[in-house]
PDB file of C-alpha atoms (C1' of nucleotides) in Angstrom:
ATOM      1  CA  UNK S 297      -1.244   4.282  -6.762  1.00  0.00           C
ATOM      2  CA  UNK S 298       2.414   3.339  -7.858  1.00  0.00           C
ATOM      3  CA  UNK S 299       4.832   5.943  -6.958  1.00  0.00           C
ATOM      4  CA  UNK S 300       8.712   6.162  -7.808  1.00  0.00           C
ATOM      5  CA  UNK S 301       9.466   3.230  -5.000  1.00  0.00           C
ATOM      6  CA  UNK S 302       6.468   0.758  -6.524  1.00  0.00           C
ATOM      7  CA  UNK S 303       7.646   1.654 -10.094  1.00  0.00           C
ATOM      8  CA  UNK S 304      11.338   1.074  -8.951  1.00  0.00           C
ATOM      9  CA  UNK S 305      10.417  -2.056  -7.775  1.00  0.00           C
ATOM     10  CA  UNK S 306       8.661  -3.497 -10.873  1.00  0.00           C
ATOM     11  CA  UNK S 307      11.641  -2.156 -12.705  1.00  0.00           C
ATOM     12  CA  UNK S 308      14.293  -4.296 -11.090  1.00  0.00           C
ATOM     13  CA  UNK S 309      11.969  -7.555 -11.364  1.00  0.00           C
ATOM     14  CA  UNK S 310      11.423  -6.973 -14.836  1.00  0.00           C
ATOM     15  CA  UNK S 311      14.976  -6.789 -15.614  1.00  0.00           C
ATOM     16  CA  UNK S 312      15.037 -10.213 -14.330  1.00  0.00           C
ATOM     17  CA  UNK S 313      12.584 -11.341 -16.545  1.00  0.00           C
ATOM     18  CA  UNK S 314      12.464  -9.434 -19.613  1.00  0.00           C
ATOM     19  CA  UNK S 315      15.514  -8.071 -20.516  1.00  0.00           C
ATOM     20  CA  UNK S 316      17.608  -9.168 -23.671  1.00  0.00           C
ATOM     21  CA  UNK S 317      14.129 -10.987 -24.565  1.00  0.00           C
ATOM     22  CA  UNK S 318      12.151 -10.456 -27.707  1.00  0.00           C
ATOM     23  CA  UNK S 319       8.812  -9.103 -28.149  1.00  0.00           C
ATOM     24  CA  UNK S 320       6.913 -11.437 -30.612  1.00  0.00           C
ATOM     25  CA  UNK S 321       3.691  -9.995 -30.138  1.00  0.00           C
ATOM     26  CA  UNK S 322       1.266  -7.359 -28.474  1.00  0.00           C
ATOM     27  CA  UNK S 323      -2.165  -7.195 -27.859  1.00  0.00           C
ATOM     28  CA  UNK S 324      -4.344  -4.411 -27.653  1.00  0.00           C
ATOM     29  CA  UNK S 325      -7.716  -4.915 -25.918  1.00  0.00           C
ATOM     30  CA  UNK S 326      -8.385  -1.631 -25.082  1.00  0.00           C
ATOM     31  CA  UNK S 327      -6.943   1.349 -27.871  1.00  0.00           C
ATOM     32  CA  UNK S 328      -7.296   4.079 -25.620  1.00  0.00           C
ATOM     33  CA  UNK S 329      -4.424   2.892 -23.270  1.00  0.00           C
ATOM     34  CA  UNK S 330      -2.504   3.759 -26.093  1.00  0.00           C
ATOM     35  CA  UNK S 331      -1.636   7.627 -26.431  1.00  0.00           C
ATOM     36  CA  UNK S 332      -0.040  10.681 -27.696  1.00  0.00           C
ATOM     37  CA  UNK S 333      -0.588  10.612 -30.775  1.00  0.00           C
ATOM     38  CA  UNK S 334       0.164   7.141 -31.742  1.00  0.00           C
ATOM     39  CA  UNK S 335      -2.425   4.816 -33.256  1.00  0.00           C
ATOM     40  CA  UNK S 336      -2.376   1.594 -31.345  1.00  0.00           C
ATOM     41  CA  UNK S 337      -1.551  -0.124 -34.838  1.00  0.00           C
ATOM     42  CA  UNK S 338       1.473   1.511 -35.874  1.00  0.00           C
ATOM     43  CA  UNK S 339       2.453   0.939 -31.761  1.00  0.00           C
ATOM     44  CA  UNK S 340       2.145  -3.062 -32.517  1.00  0.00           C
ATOM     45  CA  UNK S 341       4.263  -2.622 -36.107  1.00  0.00           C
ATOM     46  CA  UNK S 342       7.093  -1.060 -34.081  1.00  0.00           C
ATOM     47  CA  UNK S 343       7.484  -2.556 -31.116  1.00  0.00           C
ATOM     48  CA  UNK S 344       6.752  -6.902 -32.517  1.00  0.00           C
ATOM     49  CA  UNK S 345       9.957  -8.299 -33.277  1.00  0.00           C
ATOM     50  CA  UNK S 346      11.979  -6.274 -31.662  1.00  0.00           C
ATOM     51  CA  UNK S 347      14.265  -6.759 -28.284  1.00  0.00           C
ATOM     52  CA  UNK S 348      14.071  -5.510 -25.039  1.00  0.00           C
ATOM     53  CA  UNK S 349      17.653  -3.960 -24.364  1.00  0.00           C
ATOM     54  CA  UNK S 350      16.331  -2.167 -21.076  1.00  0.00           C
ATOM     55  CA  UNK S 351      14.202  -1.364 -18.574  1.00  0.00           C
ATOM     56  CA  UNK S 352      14.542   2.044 -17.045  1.00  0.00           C
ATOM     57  CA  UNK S 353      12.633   4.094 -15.191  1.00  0.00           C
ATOM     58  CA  UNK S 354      12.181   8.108 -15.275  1.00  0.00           C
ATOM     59  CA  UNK S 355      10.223   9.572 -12.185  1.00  0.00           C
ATOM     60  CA  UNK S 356       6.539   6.841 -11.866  1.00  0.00           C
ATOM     61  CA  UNK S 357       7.621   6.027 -15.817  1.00  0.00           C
ATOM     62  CA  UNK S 358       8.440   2.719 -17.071  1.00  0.00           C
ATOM     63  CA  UNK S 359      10.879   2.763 -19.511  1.00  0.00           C
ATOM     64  CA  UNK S 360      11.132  -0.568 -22.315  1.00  0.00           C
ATOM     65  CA  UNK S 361      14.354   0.513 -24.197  1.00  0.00           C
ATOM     66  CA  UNK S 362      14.037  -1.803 -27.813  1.00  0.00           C
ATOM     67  CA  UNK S 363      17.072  -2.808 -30.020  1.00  0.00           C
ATOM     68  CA  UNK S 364      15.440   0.174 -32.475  1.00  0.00           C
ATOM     69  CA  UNK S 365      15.469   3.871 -31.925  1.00  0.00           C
ATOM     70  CA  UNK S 366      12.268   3.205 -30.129  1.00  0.00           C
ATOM     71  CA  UNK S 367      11.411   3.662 -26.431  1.00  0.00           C
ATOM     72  CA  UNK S 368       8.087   1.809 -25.127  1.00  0.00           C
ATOM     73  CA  UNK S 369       6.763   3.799 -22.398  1.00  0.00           C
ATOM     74  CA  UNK S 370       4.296   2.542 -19.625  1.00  0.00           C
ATOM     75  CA  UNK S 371       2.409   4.799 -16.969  1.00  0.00           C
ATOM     76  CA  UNK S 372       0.407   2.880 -14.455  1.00  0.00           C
ATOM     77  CA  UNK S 373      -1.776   5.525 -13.691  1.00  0.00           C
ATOM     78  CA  UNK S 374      -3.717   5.193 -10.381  1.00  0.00           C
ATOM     79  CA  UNK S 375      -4.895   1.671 -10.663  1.00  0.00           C
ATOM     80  CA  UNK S 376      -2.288   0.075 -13.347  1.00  0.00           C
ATOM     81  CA  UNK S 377      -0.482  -3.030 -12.896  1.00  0.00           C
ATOM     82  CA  UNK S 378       1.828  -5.305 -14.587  1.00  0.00           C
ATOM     83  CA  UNK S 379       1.678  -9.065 -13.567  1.00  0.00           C
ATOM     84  CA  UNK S 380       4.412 -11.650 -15.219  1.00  0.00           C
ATOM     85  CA  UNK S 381       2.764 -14.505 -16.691  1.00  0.00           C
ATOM     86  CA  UNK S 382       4.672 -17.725 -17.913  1.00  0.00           C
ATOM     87  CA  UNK S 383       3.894 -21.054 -18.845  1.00  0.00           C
ATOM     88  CA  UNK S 384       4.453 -22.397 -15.445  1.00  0.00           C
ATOM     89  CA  UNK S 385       2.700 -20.230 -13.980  1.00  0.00           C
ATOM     90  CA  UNK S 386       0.382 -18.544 -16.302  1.00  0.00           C
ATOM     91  CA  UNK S 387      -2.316 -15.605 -15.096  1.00  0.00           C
ATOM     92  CA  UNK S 388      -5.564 -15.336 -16.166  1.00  0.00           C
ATOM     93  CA  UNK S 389      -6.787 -12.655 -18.373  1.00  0.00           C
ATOM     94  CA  UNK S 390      -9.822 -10.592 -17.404  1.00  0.00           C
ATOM     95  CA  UNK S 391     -11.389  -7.444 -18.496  1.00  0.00           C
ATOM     96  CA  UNK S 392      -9.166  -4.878 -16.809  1.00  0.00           C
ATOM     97  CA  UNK S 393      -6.308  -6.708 -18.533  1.00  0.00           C
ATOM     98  CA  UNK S 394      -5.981  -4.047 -21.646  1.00  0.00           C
ATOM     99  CA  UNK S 395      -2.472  -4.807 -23.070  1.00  0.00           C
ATOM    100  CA  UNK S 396      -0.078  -8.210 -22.836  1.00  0.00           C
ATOM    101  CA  UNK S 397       2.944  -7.965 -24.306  1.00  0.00           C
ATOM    102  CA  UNK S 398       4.488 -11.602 -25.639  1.00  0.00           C
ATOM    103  CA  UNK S 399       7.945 -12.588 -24.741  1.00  0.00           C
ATOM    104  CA  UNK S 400       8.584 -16.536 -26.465  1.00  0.00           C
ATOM    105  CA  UNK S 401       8.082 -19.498 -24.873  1.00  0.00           C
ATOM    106  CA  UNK S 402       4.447 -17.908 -23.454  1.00  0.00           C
ATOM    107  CA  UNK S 403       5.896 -15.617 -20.950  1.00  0.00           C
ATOM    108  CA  UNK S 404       3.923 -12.168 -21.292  1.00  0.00           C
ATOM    109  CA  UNK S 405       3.693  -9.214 -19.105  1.00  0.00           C
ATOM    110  CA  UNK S 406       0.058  -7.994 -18.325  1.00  0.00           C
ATOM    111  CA  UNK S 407      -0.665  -4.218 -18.074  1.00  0.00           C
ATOM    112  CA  UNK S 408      -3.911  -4.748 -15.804  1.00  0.00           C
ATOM    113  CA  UNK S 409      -5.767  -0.804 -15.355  1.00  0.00           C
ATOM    114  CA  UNK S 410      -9.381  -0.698 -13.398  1.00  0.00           C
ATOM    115  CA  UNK S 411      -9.282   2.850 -14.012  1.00  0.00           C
ATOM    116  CA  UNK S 412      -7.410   3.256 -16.797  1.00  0.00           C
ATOM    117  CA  UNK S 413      -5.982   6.252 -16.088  1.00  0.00           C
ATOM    118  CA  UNK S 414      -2.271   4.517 -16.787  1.00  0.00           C
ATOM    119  CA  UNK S 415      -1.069   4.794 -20.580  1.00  0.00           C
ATOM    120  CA  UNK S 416       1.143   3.397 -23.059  1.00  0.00           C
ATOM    121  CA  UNK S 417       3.180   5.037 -25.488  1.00  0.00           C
ATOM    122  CA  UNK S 418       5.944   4.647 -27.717  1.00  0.00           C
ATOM    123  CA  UNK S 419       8.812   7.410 -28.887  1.00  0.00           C
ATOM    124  CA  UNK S 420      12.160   7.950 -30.106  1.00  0.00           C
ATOM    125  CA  UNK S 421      14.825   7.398 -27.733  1.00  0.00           C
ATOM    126  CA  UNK S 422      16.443  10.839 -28.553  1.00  0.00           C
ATOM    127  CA  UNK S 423      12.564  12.467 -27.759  1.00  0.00           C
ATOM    128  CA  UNK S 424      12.115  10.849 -24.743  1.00  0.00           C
ATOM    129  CA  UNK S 425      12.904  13.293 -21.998  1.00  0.00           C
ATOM    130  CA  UNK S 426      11.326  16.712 -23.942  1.00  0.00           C
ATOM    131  CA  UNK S 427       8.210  14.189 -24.317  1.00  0.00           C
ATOM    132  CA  UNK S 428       8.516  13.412 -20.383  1.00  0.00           C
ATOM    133  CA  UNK S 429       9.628  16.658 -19.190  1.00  0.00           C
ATOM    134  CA  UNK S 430      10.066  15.665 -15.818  1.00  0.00           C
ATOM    135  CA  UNK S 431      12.170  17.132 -13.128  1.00  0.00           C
ATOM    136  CA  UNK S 432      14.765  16.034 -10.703  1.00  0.00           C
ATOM    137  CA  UNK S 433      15.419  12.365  -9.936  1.00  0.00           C
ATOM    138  CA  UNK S 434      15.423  12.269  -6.131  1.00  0.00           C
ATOM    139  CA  UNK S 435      17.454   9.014  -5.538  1.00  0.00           C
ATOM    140  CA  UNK S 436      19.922  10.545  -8.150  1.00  0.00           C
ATOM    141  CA  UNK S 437      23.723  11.399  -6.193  1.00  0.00           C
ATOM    142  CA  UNK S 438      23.122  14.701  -8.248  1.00  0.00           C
ATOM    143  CA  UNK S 439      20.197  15.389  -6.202  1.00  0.00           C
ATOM    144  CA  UNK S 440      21.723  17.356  -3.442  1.00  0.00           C
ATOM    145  CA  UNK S 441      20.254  19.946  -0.428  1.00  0.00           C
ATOM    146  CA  UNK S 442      21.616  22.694  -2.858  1.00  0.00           C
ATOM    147  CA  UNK S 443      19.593  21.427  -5.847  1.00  0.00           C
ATOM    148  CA  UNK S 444      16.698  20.780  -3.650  1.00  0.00           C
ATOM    149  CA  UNK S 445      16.518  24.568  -3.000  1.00  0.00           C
ATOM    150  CA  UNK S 446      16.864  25.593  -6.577  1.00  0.00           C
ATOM    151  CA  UNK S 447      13.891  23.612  -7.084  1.00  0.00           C
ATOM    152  CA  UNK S 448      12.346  25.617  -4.034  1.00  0.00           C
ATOM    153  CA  UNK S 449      12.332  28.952  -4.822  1.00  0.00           C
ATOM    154  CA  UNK S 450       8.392  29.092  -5.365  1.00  0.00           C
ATOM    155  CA  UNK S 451       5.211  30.408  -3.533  1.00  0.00           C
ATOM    156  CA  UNK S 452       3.882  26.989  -4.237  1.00  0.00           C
ATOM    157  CA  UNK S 453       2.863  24.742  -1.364  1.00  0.00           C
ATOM    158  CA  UNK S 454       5.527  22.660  -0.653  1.00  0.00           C
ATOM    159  CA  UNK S 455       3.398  19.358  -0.556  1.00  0.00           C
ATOM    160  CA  UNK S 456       2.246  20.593  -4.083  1.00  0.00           C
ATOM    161  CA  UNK S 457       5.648  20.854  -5.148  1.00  0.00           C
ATOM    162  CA  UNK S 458       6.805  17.531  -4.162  1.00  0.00           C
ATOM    163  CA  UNK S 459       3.868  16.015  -5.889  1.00  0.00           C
ATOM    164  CA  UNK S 460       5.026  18.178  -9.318  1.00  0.00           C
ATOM    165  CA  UNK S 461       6.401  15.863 -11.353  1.00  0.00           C
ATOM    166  CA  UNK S 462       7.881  18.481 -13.747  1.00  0.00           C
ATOM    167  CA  UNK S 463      10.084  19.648 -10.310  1.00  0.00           C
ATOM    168  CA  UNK S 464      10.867  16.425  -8.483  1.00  0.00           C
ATOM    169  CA  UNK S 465       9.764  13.027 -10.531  1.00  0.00           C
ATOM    170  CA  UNK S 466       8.282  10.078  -8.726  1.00  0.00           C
ATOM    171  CA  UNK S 467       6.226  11.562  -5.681  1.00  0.00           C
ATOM    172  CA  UNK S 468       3.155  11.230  -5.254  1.00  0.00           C
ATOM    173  CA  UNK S 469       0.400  11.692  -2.319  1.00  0.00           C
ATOM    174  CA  UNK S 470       1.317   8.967  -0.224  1.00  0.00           C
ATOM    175  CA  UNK S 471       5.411   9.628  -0.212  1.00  0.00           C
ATOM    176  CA  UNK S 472       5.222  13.389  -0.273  1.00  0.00           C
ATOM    177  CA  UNK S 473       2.724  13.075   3.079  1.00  0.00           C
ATOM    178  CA  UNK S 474       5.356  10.341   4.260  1.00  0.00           C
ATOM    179  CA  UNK S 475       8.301  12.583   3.798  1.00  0.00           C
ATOM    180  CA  UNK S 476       6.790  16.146   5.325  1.00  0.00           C
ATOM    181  CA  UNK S 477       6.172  13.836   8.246  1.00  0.00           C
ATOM    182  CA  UNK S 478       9.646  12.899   8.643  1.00  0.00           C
ATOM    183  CA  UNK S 479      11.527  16.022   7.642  1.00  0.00           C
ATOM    184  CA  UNK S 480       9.036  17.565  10.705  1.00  0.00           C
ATOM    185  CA  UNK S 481       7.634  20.485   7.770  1.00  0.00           C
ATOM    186  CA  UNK S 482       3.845  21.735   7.505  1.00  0.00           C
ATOM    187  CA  UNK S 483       2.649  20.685   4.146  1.00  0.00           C
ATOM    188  CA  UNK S 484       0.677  23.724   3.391  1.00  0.00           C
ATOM    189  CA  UNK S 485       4.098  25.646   3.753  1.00  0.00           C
ATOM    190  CA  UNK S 486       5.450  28.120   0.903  1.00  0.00           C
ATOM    191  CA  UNK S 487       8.457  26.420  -0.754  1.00  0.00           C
ATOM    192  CA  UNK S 488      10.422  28.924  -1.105  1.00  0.00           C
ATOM    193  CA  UNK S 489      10.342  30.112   2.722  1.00  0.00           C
ATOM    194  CA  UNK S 490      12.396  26.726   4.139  1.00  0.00           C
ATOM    195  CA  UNK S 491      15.340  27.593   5.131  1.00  0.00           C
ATOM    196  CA  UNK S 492      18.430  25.397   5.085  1.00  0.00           C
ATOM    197  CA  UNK S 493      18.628  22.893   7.970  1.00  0.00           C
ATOM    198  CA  UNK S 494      14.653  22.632   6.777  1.00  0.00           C
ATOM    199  CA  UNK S 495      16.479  21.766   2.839  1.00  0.00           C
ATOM    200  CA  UNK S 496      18.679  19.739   4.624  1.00  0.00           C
ATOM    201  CA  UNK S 497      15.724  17.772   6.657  1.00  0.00           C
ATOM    202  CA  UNK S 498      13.839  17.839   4.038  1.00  0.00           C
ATOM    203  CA  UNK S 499      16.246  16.244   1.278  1.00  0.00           C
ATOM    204  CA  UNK S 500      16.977  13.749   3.844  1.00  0.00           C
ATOM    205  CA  UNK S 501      13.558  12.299   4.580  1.00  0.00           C
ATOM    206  CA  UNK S 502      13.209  11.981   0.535  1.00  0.00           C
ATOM    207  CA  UNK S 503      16.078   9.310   0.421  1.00  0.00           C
ATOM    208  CA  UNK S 504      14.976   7.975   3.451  1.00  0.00           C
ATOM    209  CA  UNK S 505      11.711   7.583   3.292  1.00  0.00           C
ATOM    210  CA  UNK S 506      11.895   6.100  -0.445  1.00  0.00           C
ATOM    211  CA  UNK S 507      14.441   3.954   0.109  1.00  0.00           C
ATOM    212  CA  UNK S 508      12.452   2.850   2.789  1.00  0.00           C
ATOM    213  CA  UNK S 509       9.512   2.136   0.710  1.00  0.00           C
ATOM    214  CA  UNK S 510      11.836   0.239  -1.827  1.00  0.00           C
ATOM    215  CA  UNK S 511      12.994  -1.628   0.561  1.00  0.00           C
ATOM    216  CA  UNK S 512       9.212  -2.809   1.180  1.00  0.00           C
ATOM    217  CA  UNK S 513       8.989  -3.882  -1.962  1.00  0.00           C
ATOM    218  CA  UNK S 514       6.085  -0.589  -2.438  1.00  0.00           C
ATOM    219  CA  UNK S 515       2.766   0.729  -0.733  1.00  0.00           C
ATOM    220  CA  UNK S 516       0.055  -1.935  -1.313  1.00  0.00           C
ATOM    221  CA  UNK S 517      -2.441   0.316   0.198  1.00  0.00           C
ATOM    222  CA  UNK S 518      -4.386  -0.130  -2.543  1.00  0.00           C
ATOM    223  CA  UNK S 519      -4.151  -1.857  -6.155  1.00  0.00           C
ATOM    224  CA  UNK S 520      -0.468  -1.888  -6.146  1.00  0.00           C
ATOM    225  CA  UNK S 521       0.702  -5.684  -6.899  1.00  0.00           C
ATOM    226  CA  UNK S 522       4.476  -6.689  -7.215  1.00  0.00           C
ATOM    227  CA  UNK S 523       5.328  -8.001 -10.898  1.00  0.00           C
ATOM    228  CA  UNK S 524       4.506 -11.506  -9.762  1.00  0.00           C
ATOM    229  CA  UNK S 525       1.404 -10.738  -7.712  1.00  0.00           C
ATOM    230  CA  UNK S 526       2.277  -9.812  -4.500  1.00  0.00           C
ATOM    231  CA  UNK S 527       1.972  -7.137  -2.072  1.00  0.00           C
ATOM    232  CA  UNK S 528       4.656  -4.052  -0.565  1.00  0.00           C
ATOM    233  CA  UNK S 529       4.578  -4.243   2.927  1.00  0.00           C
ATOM    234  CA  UNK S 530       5.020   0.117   3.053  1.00  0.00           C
ATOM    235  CA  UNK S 531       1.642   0.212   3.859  1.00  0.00           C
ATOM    236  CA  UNK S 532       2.227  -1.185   7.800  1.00  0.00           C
ATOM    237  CA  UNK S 533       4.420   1.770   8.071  1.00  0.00           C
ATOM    238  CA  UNK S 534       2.735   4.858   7.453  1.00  0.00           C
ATOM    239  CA  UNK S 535       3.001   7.740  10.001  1.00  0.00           C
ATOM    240  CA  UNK S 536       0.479   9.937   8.566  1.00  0.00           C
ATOM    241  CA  UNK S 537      -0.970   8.789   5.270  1.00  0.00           C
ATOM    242  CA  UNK S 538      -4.753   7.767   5.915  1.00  0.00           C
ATOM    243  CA  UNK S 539      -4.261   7.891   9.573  1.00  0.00           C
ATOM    244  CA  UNK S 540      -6.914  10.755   9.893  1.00  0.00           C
ATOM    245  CA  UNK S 541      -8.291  10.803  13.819  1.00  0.00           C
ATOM    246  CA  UNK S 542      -5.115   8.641  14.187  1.00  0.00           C
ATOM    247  CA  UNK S 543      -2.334   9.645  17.236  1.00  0.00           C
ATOM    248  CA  UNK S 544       1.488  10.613  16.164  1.00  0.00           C
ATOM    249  CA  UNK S 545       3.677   8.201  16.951  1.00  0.00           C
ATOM    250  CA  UNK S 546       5.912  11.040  17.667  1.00  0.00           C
ATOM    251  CA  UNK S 547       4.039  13.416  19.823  1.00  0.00           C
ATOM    252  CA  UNK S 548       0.717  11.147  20.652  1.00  0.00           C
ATOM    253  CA  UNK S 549      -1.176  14.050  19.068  1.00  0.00           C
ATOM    254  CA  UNK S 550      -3.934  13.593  16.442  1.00  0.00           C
ATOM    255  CA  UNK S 551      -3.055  13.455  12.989  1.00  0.00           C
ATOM    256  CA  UNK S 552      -5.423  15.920  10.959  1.00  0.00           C
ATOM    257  CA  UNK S 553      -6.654  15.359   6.861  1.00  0.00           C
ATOM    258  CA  UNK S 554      -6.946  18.279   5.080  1.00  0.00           C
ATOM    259  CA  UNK S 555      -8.245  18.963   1.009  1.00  0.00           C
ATOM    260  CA  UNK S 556      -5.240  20.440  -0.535  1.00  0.00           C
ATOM    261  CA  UNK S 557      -5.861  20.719  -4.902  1.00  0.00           C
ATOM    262  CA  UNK S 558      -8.195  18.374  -4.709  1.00  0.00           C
ATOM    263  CA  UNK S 559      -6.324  15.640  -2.992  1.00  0.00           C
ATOM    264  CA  UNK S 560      -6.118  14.606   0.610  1.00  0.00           C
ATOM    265  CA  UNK S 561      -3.333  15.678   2.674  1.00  0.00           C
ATOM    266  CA  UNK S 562      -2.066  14.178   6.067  1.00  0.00           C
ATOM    267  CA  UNK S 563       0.023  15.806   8.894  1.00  0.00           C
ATOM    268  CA  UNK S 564       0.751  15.942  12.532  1.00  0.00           C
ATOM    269  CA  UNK S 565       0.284  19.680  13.684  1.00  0.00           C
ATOM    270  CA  UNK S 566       1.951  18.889  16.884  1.00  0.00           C
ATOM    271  CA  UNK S 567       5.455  17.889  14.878  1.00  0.00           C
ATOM    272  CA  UNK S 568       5.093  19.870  11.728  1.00  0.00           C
ATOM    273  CA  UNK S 569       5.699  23.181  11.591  1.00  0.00           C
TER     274      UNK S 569
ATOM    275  C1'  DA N 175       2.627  32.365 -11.127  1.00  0.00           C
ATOM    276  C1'  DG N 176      -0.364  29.888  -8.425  1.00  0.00           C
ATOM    277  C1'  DT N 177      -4.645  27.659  -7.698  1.00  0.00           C
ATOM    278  C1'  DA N 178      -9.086  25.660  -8.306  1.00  0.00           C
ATOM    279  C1'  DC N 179     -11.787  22.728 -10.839  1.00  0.00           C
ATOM    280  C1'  DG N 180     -13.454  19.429 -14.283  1.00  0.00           C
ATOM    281  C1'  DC N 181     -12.391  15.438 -16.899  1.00  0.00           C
ATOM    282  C1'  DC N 182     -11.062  10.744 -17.545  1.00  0.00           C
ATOM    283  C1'  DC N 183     -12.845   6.029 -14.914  1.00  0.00           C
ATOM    284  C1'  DT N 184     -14.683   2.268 -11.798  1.00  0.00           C
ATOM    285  C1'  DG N 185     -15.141  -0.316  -7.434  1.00  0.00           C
ATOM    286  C1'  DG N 186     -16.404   0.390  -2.996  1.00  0.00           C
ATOM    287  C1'  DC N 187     -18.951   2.412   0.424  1.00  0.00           C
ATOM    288  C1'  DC N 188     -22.812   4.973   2.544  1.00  0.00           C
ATOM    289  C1'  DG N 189     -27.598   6.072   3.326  1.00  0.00           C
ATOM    290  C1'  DC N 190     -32.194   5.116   2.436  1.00  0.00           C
TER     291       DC N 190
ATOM    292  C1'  DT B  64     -31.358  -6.436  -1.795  1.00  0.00           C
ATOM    293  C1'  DG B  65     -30.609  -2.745  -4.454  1.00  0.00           C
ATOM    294  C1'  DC B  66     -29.876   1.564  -6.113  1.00  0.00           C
ATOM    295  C1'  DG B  67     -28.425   6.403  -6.438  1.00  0.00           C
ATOM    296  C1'  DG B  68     -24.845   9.309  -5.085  1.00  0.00           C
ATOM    297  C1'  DC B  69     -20.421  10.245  -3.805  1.00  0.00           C
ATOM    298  C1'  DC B  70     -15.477   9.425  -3.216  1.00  0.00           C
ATOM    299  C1'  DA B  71     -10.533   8.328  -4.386  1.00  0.00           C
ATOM    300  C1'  DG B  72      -6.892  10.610  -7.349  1.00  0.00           C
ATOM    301  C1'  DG B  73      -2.374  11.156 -11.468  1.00  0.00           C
ATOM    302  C1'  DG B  74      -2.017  14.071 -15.008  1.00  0.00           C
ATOM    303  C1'  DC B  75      -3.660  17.340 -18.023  1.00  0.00           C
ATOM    304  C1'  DG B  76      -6.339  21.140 -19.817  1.00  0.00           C
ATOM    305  C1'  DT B  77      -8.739  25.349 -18.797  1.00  0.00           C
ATOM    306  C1'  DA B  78     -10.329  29.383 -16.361  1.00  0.00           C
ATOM    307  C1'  DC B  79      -9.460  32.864 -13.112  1.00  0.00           C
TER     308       DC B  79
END
DNA sequence: AGTACGCCCTGGCCGC
DNA sequence: TGCGGCCAGGGCGTAC
């Protein structure tokens, strides 16, 4: 389940690899990984040919910025991956691998989905954020305490508004668990009723806790794979994520799973309040 | 406005 | 061994 600190990390090894390269071909296994209102042919006529000036990355987003007024856009989903093939070391193809994109001399990058929940798009640089319409970047300098509690002043949950995308871009389950840990807040607490050293604690554990992760190279809890196959190691550090039954390494208490939306959410009770 | 739920999808796991 | 049933969940759409 790539997050913002798995996505970052593909990010910077693919601007190793792929930027100022050309695109010479694309293929489409699987046409449904190709969305919003884009047939997957007219995706393939505008992206072959062209260079790769770019690779950004907005909130869990990939971001493939071409030499045209084009943006190619790549959202792992839950189980997505992308895995850098080359001649020297090429990867084999199976039947979750739904899209390669061809650099020259036979390097490619594989977008690899057992799910396929992830999707790829393509749209006009000047459309891309009203298309994304995502919220705050957390490892922004702009993201500060003060903007933290503008985003804040809701009734929702505050795990479910760390997870909104459309608020704060990038966290997901694992992190936002992670971070409530660390800034010491109850996850089924209203937003808007922190008050400011809890904004303060709060903005604090984002950085750290995703710089953290970054630093890990990602969470391989699960499918996530590094561009050239490997694992994160953020998984060995988890204080409450999947550690149901589990005792704090804080307070030696028990850490407790409960169904919040749908998804599962981790705390201590004995540190977060 | 907030929340719950179903949908998409498949491998993995459990119980029988 | 094998099979049915259930679970995980990011994002979105829908209903309340």
């Amino acid at each position: 389940m790539p997050e913002l600190p798995e996505v970052e990390t593909l990010r910077r090894s693919l601007v190793k690899k792929v930027k100022g390269k050309k695109i010479v071909d694309l293929t489409i296994t699987l046409p449904k990984m190709v969305r919003r209102f884009i047939s997957w042919e007219e995706l393939i006529k505008r992206v072959c040919g062209n260079t790769v000036l770019a690779i950004k990355r907005r909130g869990k987003s990939l971001l493939f910025m071409l030499d045209t007024s084009d943006v190619l856009i790549v959202r792992l989903g839950m189980t997505g991956q992308l895995i850098w093939s080359s001649e020297k070391r090429p990867v084999k193809v199976d039947k979750y691998t739904h899209i390669i994109i061809h650099l020259e001399k036979d390097e490619r990058v594989l977008f690899r989905d057992v799910r396929q929940f992830g999707e790829v798009y393509l749209e006009e640089k000047r459309n891309v954020e009203n298309i994304l319409r995502m919220g705050a970047e957390p490892l922004n300098k702009e993201f500060t305490p003060e903007i933290l509690g503008m985003i804040t002043s809701s009734t929702v949950k505050i795990k479910n508004l760390l997870m909104d995308q459309r608020r704060i871009a990038g966290i997901g389950n694992i992190y936002s668990d992670e971070i409530l840990f660390e800034a010491g807040i109850h996850p089924l607490k209203k937003a808007c009723s922190l008050g400011s050293a809890e904004l303060k604690s709060l903005h604090n554990a984002i950085g750290l806790v995703l710089h953290e992760a970054i630093a890990c190279k990602g969470d391989t809890f699960s499918d996530y794979r590094t561009l050239s196959g490997g694992q994160g190691t953020y998984q060995h550090f988890h204080r409450v994520y999947q550690r149901e039954g589990e005792s704090c390494s804080r307070c030696s208490g028990s850490i407790v799973r409960v169904k919040l939306s749908g998804r599962s959410c981790h705390y201590c009770p004995g540190c977060q309040k």
